[in-house]
Coordinates of N, CA, C and O in Angstrom, one line a residue:
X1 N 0.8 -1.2 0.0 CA 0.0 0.0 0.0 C 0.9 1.3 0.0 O 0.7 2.2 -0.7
X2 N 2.1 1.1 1.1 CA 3.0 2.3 0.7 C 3.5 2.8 -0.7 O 3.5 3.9 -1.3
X3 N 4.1 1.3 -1.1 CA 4.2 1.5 -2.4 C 3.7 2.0 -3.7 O 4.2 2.5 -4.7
X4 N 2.3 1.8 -3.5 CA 1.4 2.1 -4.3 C 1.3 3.7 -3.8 O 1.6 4.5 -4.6
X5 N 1.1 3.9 -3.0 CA 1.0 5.7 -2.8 C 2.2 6.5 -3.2 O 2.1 7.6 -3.5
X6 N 3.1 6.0 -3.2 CA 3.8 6.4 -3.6 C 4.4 6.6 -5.0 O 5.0 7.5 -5.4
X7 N 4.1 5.4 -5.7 CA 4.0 5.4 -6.8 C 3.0 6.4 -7.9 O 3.2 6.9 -9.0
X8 N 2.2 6.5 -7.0 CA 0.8 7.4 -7.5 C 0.6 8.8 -7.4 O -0.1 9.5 -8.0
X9 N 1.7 9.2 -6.3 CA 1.7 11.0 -6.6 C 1.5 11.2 -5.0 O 1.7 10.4 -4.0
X10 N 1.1 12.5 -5.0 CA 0.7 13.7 -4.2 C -0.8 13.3 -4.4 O -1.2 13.4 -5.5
X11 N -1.9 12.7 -3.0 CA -3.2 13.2 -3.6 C -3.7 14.5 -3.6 O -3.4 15.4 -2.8
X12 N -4.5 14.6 -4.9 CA -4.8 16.0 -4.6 C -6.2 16.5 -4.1 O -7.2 15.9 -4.4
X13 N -6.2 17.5 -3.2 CA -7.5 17.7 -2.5 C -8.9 18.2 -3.3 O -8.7 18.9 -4.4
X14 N -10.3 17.9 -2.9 CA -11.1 18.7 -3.8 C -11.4 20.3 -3.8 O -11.7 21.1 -4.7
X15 N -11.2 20.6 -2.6 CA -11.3 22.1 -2.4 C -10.6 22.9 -1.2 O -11.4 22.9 -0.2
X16 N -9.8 23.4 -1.1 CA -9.0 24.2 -0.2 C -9.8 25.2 0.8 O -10.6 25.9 0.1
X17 N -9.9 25.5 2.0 CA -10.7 26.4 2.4 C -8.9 27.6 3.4 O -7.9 27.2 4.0
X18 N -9.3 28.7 3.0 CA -8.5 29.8 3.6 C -8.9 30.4 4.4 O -10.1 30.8 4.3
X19 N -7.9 30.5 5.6 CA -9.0 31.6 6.9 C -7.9 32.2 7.5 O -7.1 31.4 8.0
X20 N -7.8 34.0 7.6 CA -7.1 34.4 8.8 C -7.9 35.4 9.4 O -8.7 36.3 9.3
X21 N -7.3 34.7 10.2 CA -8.0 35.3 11.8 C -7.1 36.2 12.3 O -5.9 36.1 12.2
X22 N -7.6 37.1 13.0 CA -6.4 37.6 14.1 C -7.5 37.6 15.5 O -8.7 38.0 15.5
X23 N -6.6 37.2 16.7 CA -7.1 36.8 17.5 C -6.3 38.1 18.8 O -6.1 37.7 20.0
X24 N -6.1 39.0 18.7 CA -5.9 40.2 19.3 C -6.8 40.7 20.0 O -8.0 40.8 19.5
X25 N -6.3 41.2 21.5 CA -7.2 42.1 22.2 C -7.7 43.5 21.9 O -8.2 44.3 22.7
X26 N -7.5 43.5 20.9 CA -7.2 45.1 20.7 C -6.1 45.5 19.2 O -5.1 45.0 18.8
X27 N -6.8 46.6 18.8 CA -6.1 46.5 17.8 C -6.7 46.3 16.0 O -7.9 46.0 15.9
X28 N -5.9 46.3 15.0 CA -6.8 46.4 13.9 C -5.6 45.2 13.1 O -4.5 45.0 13.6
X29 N -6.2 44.6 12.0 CA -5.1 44.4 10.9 C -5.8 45.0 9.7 O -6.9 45.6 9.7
X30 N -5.0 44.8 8.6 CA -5.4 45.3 6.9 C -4.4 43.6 6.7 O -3.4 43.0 7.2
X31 N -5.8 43.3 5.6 CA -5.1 42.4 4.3 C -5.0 42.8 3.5 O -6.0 42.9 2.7
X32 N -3.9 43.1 3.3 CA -3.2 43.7 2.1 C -3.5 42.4 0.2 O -3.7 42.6 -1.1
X33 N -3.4 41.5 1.0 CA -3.7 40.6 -0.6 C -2.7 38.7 0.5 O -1.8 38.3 1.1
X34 N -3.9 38.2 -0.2 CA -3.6 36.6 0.2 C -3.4 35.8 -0.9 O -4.2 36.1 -1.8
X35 N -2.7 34.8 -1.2 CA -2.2 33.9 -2.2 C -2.6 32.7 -1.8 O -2.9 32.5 -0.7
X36 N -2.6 31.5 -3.0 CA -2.6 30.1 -2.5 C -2.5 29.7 -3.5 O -3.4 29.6 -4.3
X37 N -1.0 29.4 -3.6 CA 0.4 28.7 -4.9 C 0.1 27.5 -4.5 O -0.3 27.0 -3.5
X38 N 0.7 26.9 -5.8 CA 1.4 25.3 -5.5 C 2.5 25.4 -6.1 O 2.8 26.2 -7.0
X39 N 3.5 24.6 -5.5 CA 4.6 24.7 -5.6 C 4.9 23.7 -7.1 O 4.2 22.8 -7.5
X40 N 5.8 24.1 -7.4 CA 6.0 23.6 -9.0 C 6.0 22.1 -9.1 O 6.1 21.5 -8.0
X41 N 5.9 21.4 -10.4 CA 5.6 19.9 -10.6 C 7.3 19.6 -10.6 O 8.3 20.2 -11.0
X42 N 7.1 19.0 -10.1 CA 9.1 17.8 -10.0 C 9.1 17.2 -11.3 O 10.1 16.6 -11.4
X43 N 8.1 17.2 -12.6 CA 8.1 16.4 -13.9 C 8.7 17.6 -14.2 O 8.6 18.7 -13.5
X44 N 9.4 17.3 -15.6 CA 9.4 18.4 -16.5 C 9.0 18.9 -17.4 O 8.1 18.1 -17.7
X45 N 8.9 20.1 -18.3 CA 7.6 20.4 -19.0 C 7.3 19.7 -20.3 O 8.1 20.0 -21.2
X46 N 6.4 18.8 -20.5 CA 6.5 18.0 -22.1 C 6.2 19.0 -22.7 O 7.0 19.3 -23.7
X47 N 5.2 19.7 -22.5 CA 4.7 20.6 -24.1 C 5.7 21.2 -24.8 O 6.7 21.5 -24.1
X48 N 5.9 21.4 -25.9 CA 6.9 21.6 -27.0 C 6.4 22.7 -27.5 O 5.3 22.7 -28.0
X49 N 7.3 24.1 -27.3 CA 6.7 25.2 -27.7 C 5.5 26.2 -27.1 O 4.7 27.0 -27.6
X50 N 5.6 25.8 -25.5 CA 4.6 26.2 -24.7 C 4.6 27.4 -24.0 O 3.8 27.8 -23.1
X51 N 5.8 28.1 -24.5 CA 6.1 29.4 -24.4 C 6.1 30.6 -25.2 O 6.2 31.8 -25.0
X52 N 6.1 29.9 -26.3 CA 5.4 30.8 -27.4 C 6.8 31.3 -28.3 O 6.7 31.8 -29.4
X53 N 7.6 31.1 -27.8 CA 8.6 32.0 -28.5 C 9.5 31.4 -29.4 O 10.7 31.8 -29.6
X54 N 9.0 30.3 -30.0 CA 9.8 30.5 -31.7 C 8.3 30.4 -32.4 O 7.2 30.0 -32.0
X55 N 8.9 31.1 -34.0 CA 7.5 31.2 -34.8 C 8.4 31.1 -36.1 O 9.6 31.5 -36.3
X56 N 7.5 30.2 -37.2 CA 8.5 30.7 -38.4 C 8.6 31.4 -38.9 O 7.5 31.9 -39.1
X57 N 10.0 32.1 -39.7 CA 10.4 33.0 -40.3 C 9.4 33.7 -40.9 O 8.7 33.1 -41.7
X58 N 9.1 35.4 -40.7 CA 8.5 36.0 -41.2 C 6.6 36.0 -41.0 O 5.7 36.6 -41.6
X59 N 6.6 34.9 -39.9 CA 5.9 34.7 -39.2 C 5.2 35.5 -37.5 O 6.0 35.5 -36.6
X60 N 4.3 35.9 -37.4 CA 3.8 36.2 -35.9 C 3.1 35.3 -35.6 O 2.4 35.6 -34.7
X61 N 2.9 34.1 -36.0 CA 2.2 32.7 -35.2 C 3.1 32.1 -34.4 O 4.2 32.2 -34.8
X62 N 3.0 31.4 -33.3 CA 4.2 30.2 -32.7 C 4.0 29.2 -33.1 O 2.8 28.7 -33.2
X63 N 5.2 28.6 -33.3 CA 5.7 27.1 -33.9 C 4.9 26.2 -33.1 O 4.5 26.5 -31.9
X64 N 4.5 24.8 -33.7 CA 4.1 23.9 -33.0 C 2.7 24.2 -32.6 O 2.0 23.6 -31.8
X65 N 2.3 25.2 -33.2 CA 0.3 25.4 -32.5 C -0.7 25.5 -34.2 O -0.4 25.9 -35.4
X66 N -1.6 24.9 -33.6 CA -2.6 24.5 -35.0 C -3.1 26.4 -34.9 O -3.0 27.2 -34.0
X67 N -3.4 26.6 -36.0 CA -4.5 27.7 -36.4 C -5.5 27.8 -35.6 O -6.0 26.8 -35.2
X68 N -6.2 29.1 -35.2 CA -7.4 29.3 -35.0 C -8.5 28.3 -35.2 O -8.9 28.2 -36.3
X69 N -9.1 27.7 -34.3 CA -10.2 27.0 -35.0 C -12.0 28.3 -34.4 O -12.0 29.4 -33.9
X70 N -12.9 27.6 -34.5 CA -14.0 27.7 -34.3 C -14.0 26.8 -32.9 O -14.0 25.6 -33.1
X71 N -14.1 27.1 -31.7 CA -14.6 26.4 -30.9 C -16.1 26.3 -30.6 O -16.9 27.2 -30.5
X72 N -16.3 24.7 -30.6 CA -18.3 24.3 -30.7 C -18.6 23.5 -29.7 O -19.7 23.1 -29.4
X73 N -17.3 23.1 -28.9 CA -17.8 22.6 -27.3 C -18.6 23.2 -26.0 O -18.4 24.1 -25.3
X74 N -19.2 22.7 -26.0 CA -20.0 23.7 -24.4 C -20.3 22.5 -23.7 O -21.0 21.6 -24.2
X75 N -19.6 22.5 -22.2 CA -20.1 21.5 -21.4 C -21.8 21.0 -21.2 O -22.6 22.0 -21.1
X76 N -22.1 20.1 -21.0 CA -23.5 19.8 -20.5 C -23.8 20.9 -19.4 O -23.0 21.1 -18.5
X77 N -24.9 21.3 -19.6 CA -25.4 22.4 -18.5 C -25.3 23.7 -17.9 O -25.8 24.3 -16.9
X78 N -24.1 24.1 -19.4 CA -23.6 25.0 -19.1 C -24.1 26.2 -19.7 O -24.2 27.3 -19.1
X79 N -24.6 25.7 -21.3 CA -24.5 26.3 -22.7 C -25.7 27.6 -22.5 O -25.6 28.7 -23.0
X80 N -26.9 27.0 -21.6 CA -27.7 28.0 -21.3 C -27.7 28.9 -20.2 O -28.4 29.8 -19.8
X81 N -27.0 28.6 -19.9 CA -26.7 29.8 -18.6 C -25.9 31.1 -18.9 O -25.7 32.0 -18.1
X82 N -25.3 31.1 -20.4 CA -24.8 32.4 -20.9 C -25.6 33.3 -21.4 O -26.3 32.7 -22.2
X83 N -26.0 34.6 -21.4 CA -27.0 35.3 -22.2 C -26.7 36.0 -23.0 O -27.4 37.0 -23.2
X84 N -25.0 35.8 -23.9 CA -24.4 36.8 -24.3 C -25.3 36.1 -26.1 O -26.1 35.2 -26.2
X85 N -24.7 37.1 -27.0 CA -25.3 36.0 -28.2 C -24.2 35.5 -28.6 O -23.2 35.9 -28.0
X86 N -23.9 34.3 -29.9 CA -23.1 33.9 -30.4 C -23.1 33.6 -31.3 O -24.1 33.0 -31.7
X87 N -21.6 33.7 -32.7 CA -21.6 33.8 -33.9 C -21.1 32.3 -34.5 O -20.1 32.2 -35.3
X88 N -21.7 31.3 -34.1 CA -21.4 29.8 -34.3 C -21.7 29.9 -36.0 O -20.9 29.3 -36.7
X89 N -22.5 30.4 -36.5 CA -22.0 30.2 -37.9 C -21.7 31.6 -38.6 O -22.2 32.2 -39.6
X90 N -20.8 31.7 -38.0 CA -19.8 32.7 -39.0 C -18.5 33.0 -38.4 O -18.4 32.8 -37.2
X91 N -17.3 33.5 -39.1 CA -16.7 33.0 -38.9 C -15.9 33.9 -38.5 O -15.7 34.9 -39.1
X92 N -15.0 33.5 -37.1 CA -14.0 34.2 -36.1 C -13.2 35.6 -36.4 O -12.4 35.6 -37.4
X93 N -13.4 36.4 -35.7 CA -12.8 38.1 -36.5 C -11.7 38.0 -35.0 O -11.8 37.3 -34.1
X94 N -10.6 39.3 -35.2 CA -10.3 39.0 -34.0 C -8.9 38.2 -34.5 O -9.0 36.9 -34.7
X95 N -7.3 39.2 -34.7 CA -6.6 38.3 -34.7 C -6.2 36.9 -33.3 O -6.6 36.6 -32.2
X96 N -5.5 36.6 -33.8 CA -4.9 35.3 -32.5 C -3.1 35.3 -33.7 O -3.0 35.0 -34.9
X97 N -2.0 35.7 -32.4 CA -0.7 36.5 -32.7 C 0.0 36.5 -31.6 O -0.5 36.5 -30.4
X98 N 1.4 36.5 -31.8 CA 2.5 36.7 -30.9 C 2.3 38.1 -30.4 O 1.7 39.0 -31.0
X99 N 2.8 38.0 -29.0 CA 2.4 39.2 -28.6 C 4.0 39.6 -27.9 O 4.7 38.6 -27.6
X100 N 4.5 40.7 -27.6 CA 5.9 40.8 -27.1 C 5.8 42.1 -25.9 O 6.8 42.7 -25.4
X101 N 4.5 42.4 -25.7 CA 4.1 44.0 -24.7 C 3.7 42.9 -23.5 O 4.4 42.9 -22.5
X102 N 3.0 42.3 -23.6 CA 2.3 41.0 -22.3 C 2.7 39.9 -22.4 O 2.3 39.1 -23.3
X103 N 3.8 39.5 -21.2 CA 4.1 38.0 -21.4 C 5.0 37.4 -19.6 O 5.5 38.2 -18.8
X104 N 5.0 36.1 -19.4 CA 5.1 36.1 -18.2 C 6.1 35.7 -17.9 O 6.4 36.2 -16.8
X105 N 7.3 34.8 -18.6 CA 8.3 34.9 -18.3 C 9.5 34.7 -19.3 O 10.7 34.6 -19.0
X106 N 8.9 34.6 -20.6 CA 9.9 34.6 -21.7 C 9.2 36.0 -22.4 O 8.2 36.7 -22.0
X107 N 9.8 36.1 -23.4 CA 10.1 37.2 -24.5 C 8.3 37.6 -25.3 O 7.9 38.6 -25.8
X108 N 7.7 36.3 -25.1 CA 6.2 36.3 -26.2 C 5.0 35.7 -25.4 O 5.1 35.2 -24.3
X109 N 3.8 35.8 -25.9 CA 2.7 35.2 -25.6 C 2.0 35.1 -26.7 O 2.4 35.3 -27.9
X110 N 0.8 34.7 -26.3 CA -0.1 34.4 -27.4 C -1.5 35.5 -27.0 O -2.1 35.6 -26.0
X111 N -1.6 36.1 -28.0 CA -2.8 37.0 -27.6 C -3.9 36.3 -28.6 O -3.6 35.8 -29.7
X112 N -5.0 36.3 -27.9 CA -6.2 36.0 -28.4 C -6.8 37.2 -28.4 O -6.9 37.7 -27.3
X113 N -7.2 37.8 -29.2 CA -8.6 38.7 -29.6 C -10.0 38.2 -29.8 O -10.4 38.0 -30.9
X114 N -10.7 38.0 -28.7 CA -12.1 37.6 -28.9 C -13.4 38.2 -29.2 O -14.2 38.1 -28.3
X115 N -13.6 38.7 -29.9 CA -14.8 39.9 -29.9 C -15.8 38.6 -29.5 O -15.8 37.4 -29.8
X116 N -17.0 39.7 -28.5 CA -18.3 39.0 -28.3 C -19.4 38.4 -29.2 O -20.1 38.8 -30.2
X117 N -19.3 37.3 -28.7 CA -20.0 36.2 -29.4 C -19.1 34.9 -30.4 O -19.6 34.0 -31.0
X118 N -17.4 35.3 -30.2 CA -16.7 34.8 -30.8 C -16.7 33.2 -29.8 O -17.1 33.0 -28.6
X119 N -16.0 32.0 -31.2 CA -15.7 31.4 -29.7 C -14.5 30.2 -30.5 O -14.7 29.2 -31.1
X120 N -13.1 30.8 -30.1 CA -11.9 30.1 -30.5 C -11.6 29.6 -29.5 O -11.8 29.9 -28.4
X121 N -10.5 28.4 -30.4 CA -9.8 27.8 -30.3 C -8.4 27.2 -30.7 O -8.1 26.7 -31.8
X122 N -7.6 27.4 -29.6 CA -5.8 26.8 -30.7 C -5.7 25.6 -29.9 O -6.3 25.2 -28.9
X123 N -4.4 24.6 -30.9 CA -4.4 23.6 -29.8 C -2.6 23.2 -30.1 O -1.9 23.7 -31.0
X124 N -2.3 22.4 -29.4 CA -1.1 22.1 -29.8 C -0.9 20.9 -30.3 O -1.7 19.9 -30.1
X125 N 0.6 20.7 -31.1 CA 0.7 19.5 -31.6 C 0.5 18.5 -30.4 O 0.7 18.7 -29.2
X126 N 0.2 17.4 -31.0 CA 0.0 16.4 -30.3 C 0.8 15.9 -29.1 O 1.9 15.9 -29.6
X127 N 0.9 15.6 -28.0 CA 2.0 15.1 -26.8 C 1.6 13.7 -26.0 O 0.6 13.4 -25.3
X128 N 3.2 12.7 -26.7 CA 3.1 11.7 -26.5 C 3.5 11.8 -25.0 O 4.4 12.6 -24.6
X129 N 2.9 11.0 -24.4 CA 3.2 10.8 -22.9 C 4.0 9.5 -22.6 O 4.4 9.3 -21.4
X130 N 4.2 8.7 -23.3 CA 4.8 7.4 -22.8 C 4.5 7.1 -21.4 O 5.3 6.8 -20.6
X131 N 2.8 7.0 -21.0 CA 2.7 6.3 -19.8 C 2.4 4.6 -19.8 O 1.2 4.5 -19.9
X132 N 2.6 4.1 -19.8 CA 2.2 2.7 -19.2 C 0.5 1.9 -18.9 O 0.0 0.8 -19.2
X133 N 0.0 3.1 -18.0 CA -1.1 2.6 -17.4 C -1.7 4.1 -17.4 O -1.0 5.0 -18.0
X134 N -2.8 4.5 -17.0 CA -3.5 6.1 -17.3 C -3.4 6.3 -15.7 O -3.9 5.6 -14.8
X135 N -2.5 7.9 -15.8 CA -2.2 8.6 -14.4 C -2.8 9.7 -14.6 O -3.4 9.9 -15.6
X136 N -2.7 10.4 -13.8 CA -3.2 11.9 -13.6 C -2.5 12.6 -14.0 O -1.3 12.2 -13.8
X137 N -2.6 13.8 -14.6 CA -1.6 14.7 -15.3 C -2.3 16.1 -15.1 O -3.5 16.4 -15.3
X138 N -1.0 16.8 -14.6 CA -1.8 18.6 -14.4 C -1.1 19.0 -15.4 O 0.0 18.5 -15.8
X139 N -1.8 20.1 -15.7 CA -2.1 20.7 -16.6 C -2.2 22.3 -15.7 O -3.0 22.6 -14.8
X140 N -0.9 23.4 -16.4 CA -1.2 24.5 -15.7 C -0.8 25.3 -17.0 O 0.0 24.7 -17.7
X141 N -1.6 26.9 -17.4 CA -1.4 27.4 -18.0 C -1.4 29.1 -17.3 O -2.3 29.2 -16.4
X142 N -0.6 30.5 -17.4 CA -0.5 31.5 -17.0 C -1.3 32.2 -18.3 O -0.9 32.2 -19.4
X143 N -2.9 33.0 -17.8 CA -3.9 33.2 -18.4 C -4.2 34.7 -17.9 O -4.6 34.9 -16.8
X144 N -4.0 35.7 -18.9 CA -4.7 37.2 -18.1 C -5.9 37.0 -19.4 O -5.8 36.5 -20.5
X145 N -7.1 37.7 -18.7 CA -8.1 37.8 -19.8 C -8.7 38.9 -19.2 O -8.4 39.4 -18.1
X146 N -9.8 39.4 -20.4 CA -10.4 41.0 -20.1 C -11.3 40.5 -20.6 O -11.1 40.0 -21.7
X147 N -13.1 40.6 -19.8 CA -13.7 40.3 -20.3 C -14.1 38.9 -21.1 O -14.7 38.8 -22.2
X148 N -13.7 37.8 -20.2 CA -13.5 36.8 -21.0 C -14.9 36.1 -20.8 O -15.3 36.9 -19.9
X149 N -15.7 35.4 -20.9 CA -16.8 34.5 -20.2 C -16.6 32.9 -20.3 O -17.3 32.0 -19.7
X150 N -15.6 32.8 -20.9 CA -15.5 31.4 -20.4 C -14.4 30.8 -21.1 O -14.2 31.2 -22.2
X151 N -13.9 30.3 -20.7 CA -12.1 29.8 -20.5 C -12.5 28.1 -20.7 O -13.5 27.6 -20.2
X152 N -11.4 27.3 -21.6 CA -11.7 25.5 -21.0 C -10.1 25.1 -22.0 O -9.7 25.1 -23.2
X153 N -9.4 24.6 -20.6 CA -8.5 24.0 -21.2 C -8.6 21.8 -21.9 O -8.3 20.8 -21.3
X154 N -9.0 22.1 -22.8 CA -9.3 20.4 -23.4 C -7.7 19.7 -23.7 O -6.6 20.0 -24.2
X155 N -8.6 18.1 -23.1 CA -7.7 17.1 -23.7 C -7.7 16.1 -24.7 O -8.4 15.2 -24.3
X156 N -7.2 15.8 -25.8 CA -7.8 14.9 -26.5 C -6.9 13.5 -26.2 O -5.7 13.5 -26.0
X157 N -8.0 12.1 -26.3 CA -7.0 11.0 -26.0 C -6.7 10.2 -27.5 O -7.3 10.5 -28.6
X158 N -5.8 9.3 -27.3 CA -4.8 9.1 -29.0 C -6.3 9.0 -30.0 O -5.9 9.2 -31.2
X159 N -7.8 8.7 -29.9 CA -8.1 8.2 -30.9 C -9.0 9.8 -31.2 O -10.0 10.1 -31.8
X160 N -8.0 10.5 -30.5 CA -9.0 12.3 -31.1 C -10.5 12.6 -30.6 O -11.3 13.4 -31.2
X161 N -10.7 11.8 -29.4 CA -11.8 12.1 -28.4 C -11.3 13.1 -27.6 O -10.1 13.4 -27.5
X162 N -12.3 13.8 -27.2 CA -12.3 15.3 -25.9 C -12.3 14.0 -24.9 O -13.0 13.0 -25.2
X163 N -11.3 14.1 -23.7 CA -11.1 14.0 -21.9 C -12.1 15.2 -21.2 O -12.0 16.4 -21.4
X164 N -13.4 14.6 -20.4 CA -13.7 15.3 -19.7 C -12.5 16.3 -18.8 O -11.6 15.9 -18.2
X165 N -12.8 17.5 -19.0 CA -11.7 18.4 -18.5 C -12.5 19.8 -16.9 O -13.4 20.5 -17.0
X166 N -12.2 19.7 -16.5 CA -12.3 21.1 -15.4 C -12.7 22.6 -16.3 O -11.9 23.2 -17.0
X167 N -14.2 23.1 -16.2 CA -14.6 24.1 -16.8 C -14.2 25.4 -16.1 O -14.6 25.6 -15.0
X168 N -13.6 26.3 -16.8 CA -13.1 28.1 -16.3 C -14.1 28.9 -16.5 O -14.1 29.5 -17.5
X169 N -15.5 29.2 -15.5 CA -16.1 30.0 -16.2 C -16.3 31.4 -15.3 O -16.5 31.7 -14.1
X170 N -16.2 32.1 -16.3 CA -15.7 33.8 -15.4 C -17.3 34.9 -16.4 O -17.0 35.8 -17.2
X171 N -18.5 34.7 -16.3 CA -19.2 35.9 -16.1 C -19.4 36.8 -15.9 O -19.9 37.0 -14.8
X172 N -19.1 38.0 -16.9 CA -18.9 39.3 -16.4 C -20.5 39.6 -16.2 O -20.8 40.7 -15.8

């Protein structure tokens, strides 16, 4: 059993609760701002080109990422709960481009331009995992958005099925 837990990871919790207290007789505090990091993965990064910063020559796209698509997924039970409208048949305005003004820790990013009602998607070349048996895999991405309403990072498995995945949804 040790073995096996060990073998298997870090479990991860379903939901974190944060609380500070101050327990003073007297007296005030200010929270200035509170955090709740995880500390980096001990794997190394497989994605190939997940920083954005090579593109080919004479190019502002990054290497290794498919084109723009039309994104047409909407989780079960979600799809109605937005009341924005949407341009599902027509087709995406709004470049998607290296960007070199906003970026988090190398030289580029990827800017997405979404006008409302848009709804893209990029994806990356494929990534062989060489696992053995099916483990858990995080998946972390550094994301600023303005006005976004809904965020979803997908996985596809080798035969080009969607992995139920963790939905981002931010409602302005």
């Amino acid at each position: 059993e040790a073995t096996e837990a060990a073998n298997s990871g870090t479990l991860l919790p379903a939901s974190v609760n944060v609380a500070i207290r101050y327990t003073g007789k007297t007296g005030e505090a200010e929270l200035v701002s509170a955090e709740l990091t995880a500390t980096e993965p001990e794997s190394p990064n497989i994605l190939p080109h997940g920083g954005f910063e090579n593109s080919p020559k004479g190019e502002n796209y990054p290497t290794g990422w498919d084109r723009p698509e039309k994104y047409t997924y909407f989780p079960p039970g979600y799809y109605y709960m937005f009341t924005t409208w949407h341009n599902r048949n027509s087709p995406n305005r709004g470049p998607v481009e290296l960007e070199s003004l906003v970026t988090h820790s190398g030289r580029k990013s990827l800017r997405m331009s979404v006008p409302s009602g848009d709804e893209k998607s990029v994806a990356s070349a494929p990534i062989k995992l060489k696992q053995t048996e099916p483990r858990l895999i995080e998946v972390s991405a550094w994301v600023k958005t303005n006005h976004l309403a809904f965020l979803q990072i997908d996985a596809l498995d080798e035969q080009g099925q969607r992995i139920d995945c963790f939905n981002f949804l931010h409602k302005m």
